[in-house]
Coordinates of C-alpha atoms and ligand atoms in Angstrom, one line a residue:
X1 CA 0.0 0.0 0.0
X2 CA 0.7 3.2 -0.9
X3 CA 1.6 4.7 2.8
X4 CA 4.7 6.6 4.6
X5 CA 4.6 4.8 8.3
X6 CA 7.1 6.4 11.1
X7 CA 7.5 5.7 14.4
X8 CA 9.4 7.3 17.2
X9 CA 9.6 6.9 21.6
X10 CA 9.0 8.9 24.4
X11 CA 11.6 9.8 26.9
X12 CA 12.1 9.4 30.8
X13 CA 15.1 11.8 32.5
X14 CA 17.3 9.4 34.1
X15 CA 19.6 12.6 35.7
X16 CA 20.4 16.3 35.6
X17 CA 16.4 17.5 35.1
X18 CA 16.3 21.4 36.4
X19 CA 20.4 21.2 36.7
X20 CA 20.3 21.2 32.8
X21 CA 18.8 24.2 32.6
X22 CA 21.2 26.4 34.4
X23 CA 24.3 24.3 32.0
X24 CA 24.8 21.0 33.8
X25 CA 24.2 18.3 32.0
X26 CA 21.5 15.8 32.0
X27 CA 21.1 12.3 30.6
X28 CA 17.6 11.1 29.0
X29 CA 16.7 8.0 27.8
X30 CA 13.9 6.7 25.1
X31 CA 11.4 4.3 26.1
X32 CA 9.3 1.4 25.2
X33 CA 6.1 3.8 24.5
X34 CA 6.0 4.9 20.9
X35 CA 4.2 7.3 18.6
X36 CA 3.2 6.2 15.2
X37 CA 2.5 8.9 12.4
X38 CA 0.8 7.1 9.2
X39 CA 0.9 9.6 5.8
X40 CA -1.4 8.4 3.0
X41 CA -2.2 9.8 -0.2
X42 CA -6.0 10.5 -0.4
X43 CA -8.8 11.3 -3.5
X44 CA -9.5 14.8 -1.7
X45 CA -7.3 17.7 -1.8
X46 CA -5.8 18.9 1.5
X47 CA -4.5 17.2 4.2
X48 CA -6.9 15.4 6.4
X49 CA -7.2 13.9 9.8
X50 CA -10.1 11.8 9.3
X51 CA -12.4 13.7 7.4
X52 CA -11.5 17.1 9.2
X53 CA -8.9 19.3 8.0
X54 CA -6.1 19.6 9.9
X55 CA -6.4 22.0 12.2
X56 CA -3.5 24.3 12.9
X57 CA -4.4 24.9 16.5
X58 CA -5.2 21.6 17.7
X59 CA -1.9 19.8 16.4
X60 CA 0.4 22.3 15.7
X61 CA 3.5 19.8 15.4
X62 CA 1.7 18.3 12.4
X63 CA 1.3 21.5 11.4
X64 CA 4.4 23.1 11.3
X65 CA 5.4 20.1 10.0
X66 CA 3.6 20.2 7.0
X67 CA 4.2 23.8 6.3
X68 CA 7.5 23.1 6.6
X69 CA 8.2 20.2 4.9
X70 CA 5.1 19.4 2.7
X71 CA 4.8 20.5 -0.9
X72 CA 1.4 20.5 -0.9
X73 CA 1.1 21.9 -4.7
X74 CA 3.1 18.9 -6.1
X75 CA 1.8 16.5 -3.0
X76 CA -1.2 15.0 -3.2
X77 CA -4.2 15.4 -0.5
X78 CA -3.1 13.4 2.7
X79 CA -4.8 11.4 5.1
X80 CA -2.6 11.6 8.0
X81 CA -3.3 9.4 11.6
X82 CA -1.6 9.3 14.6
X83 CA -1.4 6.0 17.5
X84 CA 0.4 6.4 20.7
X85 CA 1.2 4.8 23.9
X86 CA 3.0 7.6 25.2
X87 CA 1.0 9.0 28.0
X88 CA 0.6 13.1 26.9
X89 CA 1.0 15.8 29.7
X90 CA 3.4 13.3 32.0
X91 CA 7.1 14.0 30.9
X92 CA 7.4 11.2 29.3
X93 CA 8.3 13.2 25.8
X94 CA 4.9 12.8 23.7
X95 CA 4.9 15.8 21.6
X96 CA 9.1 15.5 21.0
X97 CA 7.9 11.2 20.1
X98 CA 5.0 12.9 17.8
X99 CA 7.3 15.9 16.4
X100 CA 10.0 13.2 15.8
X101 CA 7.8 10.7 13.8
X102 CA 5.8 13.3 11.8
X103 CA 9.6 14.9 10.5
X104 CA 10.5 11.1 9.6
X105 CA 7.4 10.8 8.1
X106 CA 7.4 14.0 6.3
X107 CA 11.1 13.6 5.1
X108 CA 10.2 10.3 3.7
X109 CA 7.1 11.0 2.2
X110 CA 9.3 13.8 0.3
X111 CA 11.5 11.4 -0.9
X112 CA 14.2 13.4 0.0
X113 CA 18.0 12.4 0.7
X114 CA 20.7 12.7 2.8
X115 CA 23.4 14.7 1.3
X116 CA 26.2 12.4 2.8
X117 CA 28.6 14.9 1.4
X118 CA 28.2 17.7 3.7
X119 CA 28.4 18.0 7.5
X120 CA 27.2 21.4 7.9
X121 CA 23.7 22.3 7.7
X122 CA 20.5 24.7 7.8
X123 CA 17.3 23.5 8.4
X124 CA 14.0 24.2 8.3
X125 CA 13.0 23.9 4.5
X126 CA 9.9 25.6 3.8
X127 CA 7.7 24.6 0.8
X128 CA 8.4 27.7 -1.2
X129 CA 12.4 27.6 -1.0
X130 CA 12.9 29.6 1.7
X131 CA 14.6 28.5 5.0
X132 CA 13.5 29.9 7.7
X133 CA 17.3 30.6 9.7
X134 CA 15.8 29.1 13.4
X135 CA 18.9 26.5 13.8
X136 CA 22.4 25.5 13.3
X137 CA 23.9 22.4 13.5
X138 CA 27.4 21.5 13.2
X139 CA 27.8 18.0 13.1
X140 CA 31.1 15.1 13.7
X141 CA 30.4 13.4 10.7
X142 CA 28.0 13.5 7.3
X143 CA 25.1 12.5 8.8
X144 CA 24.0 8.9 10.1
X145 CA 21.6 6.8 9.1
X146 CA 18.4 5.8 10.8
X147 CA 17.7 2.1 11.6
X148 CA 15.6 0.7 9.5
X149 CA 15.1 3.3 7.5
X150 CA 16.7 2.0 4.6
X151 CA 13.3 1.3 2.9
X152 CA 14.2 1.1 -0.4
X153 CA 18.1 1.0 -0.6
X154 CA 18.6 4.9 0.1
X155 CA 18.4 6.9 2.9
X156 CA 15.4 9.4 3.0
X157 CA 15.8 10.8 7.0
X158 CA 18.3 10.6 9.5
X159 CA 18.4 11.0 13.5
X160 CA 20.3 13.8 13.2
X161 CA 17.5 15.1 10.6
X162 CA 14.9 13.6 12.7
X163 CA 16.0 15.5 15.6
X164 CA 16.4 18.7 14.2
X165 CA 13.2 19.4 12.6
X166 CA 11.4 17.4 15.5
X167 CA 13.1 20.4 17.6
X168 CA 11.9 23.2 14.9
X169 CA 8.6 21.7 15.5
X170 CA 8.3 21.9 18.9
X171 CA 9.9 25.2 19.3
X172 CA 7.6 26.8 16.5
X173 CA 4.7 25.2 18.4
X174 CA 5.7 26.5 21.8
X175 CA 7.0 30.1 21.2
X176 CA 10.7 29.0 20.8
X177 CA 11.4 27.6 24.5
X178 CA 12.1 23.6 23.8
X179 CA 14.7 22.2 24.9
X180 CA 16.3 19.5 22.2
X181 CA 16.6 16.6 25.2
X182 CA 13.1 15.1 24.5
X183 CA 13.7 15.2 20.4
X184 CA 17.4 14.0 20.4
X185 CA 16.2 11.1 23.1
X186 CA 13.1 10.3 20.3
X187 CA 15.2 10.1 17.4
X188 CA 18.5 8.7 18.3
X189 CA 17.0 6.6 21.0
X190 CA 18.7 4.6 23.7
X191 CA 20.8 7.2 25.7
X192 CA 21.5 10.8 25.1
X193 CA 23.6 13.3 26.9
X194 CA 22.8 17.4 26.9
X195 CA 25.4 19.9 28.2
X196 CA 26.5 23.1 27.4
X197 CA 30.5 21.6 26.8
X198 CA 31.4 18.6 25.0
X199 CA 31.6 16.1 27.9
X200 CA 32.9 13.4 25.8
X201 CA 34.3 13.8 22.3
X202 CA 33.3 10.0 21.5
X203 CA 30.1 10.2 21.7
X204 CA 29.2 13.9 21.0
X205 CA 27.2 14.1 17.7
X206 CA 26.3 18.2 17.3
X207 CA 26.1 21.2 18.7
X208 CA 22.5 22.7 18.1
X209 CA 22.0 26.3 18.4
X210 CA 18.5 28.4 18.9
X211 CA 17.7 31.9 19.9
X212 CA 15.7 32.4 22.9
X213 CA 14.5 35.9 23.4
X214 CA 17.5 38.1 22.7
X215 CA 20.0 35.5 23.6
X216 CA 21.5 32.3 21.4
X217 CA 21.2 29.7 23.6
X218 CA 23.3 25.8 22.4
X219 CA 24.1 22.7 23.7
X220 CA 26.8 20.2 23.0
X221 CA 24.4 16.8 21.9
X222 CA 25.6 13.4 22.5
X223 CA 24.3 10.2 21.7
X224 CA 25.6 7.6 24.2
X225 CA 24.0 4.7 22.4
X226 CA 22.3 1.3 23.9
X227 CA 24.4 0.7 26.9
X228 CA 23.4 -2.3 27.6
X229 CA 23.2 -3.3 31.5
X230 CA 22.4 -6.4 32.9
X231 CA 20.1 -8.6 31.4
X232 CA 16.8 -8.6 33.1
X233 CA 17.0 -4.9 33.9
X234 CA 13.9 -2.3 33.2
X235 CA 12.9 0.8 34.5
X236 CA 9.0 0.9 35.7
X237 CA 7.7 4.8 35.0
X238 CA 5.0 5.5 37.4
X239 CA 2.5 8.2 36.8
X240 CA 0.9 10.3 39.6
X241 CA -2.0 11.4 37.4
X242 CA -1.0 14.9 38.6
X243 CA -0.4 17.4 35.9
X244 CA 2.2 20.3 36.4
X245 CA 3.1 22.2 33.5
X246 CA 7.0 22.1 33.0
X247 CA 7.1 25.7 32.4
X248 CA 6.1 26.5 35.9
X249 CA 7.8 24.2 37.3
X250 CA 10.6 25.9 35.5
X251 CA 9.9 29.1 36.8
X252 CA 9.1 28.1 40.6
X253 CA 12.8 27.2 40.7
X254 CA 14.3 30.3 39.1
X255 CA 12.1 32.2 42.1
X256 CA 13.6 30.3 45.0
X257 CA 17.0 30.4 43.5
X258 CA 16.9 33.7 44.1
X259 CA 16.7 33.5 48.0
X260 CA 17.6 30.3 48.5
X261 CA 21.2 30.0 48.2
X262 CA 21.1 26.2 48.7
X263 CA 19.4 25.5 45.9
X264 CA 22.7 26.5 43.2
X265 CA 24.3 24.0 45.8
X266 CA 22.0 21.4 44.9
X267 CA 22.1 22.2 41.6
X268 CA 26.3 21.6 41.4
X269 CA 25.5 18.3 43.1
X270 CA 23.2 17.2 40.4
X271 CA 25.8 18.1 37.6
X272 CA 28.2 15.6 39.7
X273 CA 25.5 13.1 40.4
X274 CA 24.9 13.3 36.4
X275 CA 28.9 12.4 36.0
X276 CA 28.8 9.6 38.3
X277 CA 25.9 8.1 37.0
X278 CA 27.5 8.6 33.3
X279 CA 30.4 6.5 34.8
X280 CA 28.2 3.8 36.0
X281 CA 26.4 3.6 33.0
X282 CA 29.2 3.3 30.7
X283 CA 31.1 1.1 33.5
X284 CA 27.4 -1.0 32.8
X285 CA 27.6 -1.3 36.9
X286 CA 23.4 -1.0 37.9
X287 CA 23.8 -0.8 41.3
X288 CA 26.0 2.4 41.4
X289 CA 23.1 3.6 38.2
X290 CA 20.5 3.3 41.1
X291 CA 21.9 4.6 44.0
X292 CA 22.9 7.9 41.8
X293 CA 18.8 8.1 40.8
X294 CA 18.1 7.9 44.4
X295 CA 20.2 10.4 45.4
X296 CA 19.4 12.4 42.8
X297 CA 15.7 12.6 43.8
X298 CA 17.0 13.6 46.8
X299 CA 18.5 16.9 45.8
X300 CA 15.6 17.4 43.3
X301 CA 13.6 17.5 46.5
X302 CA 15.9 20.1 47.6
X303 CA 15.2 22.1 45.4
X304 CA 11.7 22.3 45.9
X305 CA 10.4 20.1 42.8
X306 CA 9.1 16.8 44.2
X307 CA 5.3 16.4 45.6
X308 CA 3.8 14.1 48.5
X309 CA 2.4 12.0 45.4
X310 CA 5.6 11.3 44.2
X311 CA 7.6 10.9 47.3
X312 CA 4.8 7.7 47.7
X313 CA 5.7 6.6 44.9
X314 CA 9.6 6.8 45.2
X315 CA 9.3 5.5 48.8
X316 CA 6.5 2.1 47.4
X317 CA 9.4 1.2 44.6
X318 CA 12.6 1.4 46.6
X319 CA 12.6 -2.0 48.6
X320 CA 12.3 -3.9 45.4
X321 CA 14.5 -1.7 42.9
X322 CA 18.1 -0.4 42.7
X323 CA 17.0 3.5 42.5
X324 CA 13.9 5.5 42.2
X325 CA 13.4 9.0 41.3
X326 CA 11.0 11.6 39.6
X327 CA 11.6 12.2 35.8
X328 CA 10.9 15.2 34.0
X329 CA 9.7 18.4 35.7
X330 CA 8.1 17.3 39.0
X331 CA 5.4 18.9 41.2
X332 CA 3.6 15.4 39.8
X333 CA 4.3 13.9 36.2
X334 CA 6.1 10.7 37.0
X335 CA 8.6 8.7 38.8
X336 CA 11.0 6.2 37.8
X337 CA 12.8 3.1 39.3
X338 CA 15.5 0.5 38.1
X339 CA 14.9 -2.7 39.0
X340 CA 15.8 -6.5 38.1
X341 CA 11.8 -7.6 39.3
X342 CA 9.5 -5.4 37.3
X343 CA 6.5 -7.2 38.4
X344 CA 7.2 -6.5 41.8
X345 CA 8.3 -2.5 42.0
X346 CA 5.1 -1.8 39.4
X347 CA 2.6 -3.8 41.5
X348 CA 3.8 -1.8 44.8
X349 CA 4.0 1.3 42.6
X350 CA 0.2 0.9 41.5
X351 CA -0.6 -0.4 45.4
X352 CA 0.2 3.0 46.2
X353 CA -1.8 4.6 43.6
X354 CA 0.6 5.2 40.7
X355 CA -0.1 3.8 37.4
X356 CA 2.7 2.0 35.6
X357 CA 4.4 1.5 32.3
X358 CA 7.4 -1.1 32.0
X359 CA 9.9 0.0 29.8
X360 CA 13.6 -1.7 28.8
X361 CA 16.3 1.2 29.5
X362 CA 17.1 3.0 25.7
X363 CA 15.1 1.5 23.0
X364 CA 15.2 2.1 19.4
X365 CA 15.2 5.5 17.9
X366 CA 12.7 6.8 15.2
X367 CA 11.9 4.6 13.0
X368 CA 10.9 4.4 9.2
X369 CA 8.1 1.7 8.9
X370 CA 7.1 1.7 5.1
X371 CA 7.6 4.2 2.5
X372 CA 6.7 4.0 -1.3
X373 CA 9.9 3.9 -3.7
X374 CA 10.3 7.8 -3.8
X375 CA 8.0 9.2 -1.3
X376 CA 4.7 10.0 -1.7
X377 CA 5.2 13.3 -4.3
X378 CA 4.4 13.0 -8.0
X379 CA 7.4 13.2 -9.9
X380 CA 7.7 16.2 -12.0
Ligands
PMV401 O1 8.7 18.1 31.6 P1 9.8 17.2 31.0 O2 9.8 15.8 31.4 O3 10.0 17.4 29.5 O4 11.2 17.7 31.6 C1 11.7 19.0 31.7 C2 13.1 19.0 32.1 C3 13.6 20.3 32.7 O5 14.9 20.1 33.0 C4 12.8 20.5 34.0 C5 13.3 21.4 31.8 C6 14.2 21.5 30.5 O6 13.8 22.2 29.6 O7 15.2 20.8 30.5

């Protein structure tokens, strides 16, 4: 059949949430939950969800998206649907797993290439020509391939592609604040590492650069790969049902900061919580991986970012896992654990009123599912 399928993950924040945005680092990690994008071509003009036209304001990934990537003169009308098991409004990286598999979609459906020849690029590419000059990229090497993407012999998107426009995406939908942890996490998947210096040369893939108000801000991306732990190791996300908007959160710590002096403390503890914790991942030691998550719940408590809900749920998990902490934000969203018995740290989890996804640590990035020999344009 004549369809472009993508698929991309959510994200949990295994250390370094809050510390990242005052230029510690932080490490991320995709999840089992994915988001699935399906393009088809379809009799009517336009681009449809259902039989409603997209509409701008409810789905403005998709939107931008299109506008940005969609040549909807040459393309034909579209039939676009989206399935997730991402949970949306915990943390857990939905709109970065949607803005992730709608670029690889897009890209795809395109039928566009790689340009293996050059490691230096804008992005952005609007359907009239024009680029609209929102990021930079520099990147190590030409630029790699995506798994599974290689469809038809040639290579239509790649992570660092993916990740790029998933960013432009979510920045254009949420007036230019997005941090590029959840898209990087989406479309490299496995584990990623955001800092404001190259922490490992290895392993870094690109520095991405955006302007935030009147200042550039950029972070030195790395892509740490599947580290593989032990065997018979998961991480159980547990969700408080509470909803607190990142932004806030956000905000509620810049406020304290400035009378709580404590708080840049705890902050300088996270960024060397997030090295030790880099060490025992790559050292593929589990234990030392947990006790750096529990202690770095700790200081995220410090700083004023945990909630009774999720102190519950931290406290239900820890007699049967390695570590536990929140992910993401805080004041609700979710929590996370490590453990070697899954069964037993997401029953007490949900015994004390969470509700639990199991998920291996780092799974595959984004994804190309099916595409059409040439996308889904006519030719000209
Ligand atoms: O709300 P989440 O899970 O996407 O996490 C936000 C992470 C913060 O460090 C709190 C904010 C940020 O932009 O990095």
């Amino acid at each position: 059949m004549d369809e472009v399928v993508a698929s991309a993950p959510g994200k949990v924040v295994l250390f370094g949430e809050h510390a990242v945005v005052y230029g510690h680092p932080a490490i991320a990690a995709s999840i089992a939950q994915r988001t699935t994008v399906t393009l088809r071509p379809a009799e009517q003009p336009g681009v449809h969800m259902g039989r409603t036209p997209l509409d701008a304001a409810q789905h403005p990934h998709l939107a931008t998206m299109m506008g940005h990537l969609w040549d909807a003169e040459r393309g034909p009308g579209l039939g676009i649907s989206v399935a997730s098991d991402v949970p949306r409004g915990a943390g857990l990286g939905s709109s970065a797993a949607l803005a992730v598999a709608c670029a690889t979609a897009f890209r795809a459906a395109r039928g566009r290439h790689v340009d293996a020849a050059t490691g230096a690029w804008h992005e952005g590419h609007a359907s009239d020509g024009t680029e609209p000059d929102l990021f930079r990229g520099e990147s190590v090497d030409a630029p790699k391939t995506l798994e599974g993407e290689r469809v038809h012999g040639e290579a239509a998107v790649s992570a660092e592609e993916a990740s790029l426009l998933g960013h432009v995406a979510e920045a254009l939908s949420q007036d230019g604040r997005a941090s590029p942890m959840d898209t990087l996490a989406s479309a490299y998947g496995g584990l990623v590492l955001l800092s404001n210096r190259v922490e490992d040369e290895e392993t870094w893939v690109m520095r991405r650069t955006m302007p935030v108000e009147q200042h550039e801000r950029s972070w030195e991306l790395h892509h740490l790969g599947d580290l593989r732990l032990n065997e018979g190791l998961s991480l159980v996300v547990g969700h408080t049902g509470i909803n607190a908007p990142t932004t806030n959160m956000v905000a509620g710590v810049a406020e304290r900061r400035s009378t709580d002096k404590g708080i840049d403390e705890a902050m300088n503890a996270i960024g060397a919580l997030v090295h030790r914790g880099l060490k025992a991942l790559m050292a593929g030691d589990a234990e030392a991986v947990g006790r750096a998550m529990t202690e770095n719940h700790l200081l995220l408590r410090r700083i004023g970012v945990s909630h009774p809900k999720l102190e519950t749920l931290v406290s239900a998990a820890l007699p049967t896992s390695l570590g536990a902490k929140l992910t993401g934000a805080g004041g609700g969203g979710c929590m996370i654990a490590l453990t070697r018995d899954a069964k037993a740290t997401s029953e007490a989890i949900e015994l004390a009123g969470g509700r639990t996804w199991i998920t291996p640590l780092g799974t595959q990035g984004a994804r190309l599912e099916a595409c059409p020999e040439g996308g889904l344009l006519r030719p000209d």
